[in-house]
């Protein structure tokens, strides 16, 4: 079979910032062991060998646009995409986020699977018109049931089977191999070995609502073990405001804002509890990384977090600092089962589980000859 005859899958990504590099990997590995080769195209971002090797694709292309340049009609990106697929046997496009879905639908005649990582994507009237225009060759997947249901509410005339869920996932063994032991992790990030530590990882942004986390920790602190700390990894525009809040509550000495840390998941075993206080989390990849580390989790009952930790974590109502404080007090006195947490992780959020589910969804969407040999 010549290179031009090799069946291929096009993966179109807006960029590789934050969790989106691993999202590219997650979908490329679905085709491992099949006749298909995956070409991953990043619209934004400079060429990077580390990125190319991390996204598990047979070919990686960087178009190098700025976010501003892929606004508007995106004609340049469409022209380059047509050049990429010309003369090669592409059967399917997987596109992450709305702009790549738009470009893929307009620039190609391929079936397109659009991966939705956020709420509200199809609330705009113009996007609903677009989706209905291309609905015959468009399958929409949400990263959680919460995201799926949000899309279904925006596109009520679509058949339910064309708007489905495929959870985010991790390579459990690879993540666990990266995570270092508690003592080493604490030494690296400067936390005392004897402290009871509540950890959080995320941008210092209103969406992550670390203010509620600080307030809840302040209320719980008198009933927590002596010397307990709240450690927050991340950077953002709210850093000064969060420091001021901790000072106002009289707990500056117990709150550590650690800043942005490369590959933060390496250090999750430094935490005794992982807390996520986001106001509308579509999924929460950090929850999977905390589960891989065997760390107990408390999470706001908002968005997709409930689906991730159901049965193995604790939930509190969004912005309810008193409920969060009660959860922290209880968790400081309770042994949680790392075994049960890892079992849930492996049952629902691994590449192997996703591959089975993906091909069930794809088989009902793609022409039969497009996926021959992929379901074994």
XYZ file of C-alpha atoms in Angstrom, residues 167-303:
137
model
C -15.149 10.914 28.706
C -11.680 12.364 28.917
C -9.161 9.817 30.163
C -5.531 9.314 31.068
C -2.834 6.736 30.526
C -2.950 5.552 34.138
C 0.387 3.738 34.115
C 2.191 6.667 32.477
C 0.743 9.201 34.915
C 1.511 7.052 37.934
C 5.059 6.519 36.705
C 5.510 10.305 36.643
C 4.087 10.912 40.112
C 6.770 11.012 42.764
C 6.476 9.841 46.365
C 4.982 12.024 49.085
C 8.273 12.922 50.748
C 10.011 13.877 47.493
C 6.971 15.794 46.254
C 6.762 17.834 49.452
C 10.473 18.563 49.380
C 10.226 19.794 45.789
C 7.326 22.175 46.379
C 8.392 23.270 49.840
C 5.741 21.745 52.082
C 6.571 20.391 55.549
C 6.408 16.629 55.770
C 4.290 16.558 58.932
C 1.517 18.966 57.800
C -1.978 17.874 56.755
C -2.321 19.470 53.311
C -5.340 20.356 51.185
C -4.212 20.752 47.570
C -5.676 22.534 44.571
C -4.334 22.896 41.035
C -5.755 25.371 38.520
C -5.667 28.863 37.095
C -6.269 31.652 39.594
C -9.455 32.631 37.817
C -13.096 33.194 38.836
C -14.089 29.957 37.072
C -11.932 27.987 39.524
C -13.336 29.861 42.547
C -10.369 29.373 44.875
C -11.922 32.118 47.026
C -14.574 29.668 48.257
C -11.818 27.130 48.890
C -9.885 29.614 51.037
C -13.015 30.576 52.978
C -13.993 26.949 53.529
C -10.474 26.075 54.681
C -10.501 29.050 57.071
C -13.754 27.860 58.633
C -12.497 24.283 58.937
C -9.008 25.099 60.212
C -9.791 25.139 63.955
C -10.972 21.522 63.663
C -8.227 20.327 61.324
C -4.929 18.812 62.522
C -2.525 21.419 63.927
C -0.381 23.017 61.244
C -2.746 22.164 58.380
C -2.053 23.940 55.103
C -3.898 24.860 51.922
C -1.556 24.652 48.903
C -2.666 26.060 45.544
C -0.649 25.462 42.368
C -1.423 27.857 39.548
C -1.036 31.399 38.296
C -3.522 34.024 37.210
C -4.973 37.461 37.621
C -6.551 36.716 41.008
C -3.293 36.030 42.831
C -3.226 39.366 44.678
C -6.928 39.137 45.549
C -6.548 35.614 46.937
C -3.545 36.626 49.034
C -5.551 39.568 50.366
C -8.471 37.260 51.208
C -6.216 34.878 53.137
C -4.791 37.859 55.045
C -8.266 39.223 55.791
C -9.295 35.827 57.199
C -6.149 35.628 59.299
C -4.781 32.493 57.637
C -1.927 33.846 55.489
C 0.491 31.564 57.312
C -1.623 28.526 56.346
C -2.199 29.272 52.652
C 0.591 28.616 50.149
C 0.163 30.045 46.635
C 2.831 28.031 44.846
C 2.549 29.582 41.393
C 2.589 27.813 38.059
C 4.437 24.502 38.217
C 5.369 22.571 35.069
C 3.829 19.099 35.034
C 2.042 19.728 38.330
C 0.538 16.236 38.409
C 3.961 14.869 39.368
C 3.453 16.279 42.866
C -0.133 15.263 43.679
C 1.018 12.749 46.282
C 2.132 15.730 48.367
C -1.555 16.330 49.173
C -3.661 14.625 51.837
C -6.843 15.839 50.106
C -7.379 17.281 46.636
C -10.068 19.993 46.490
C -11.720 21.338 43.338
C -14.013 24.328 43.850
C -14.782 25.279 40.221
C -18.095 26.897 39.391
C -18.772 25.052 36.123
C -16.221 22.345 35.421
C -17.031 20.546 32.144
C -14.966 17.553 33.258
C -11.865 18.182 35.384
C -8.760 16.352 34.156
C -7.026 17.184 37.436
C -9.522 14.889 39.161
C -8.222 11.925 37.158
C -4.646 12.841 38.046
C -5.556 13.055 41.732
C -7.297 9.690 41.476
C -4.166 8.188 39.905
C -2.200 9.462 42.905
C -4.659 7.823 45.298
C -5.537 11.157 46.908
C -9.026 11.631 48.454
C -11.097 14.223 46.584
C -13.657 16.849 47.529
C -15.327 18.616 44.611
C -18.031 21.216 44.017
C -21.214 19.611 42.740
C -21.158 21.577 39.519
C -20.699 20.345 35.960
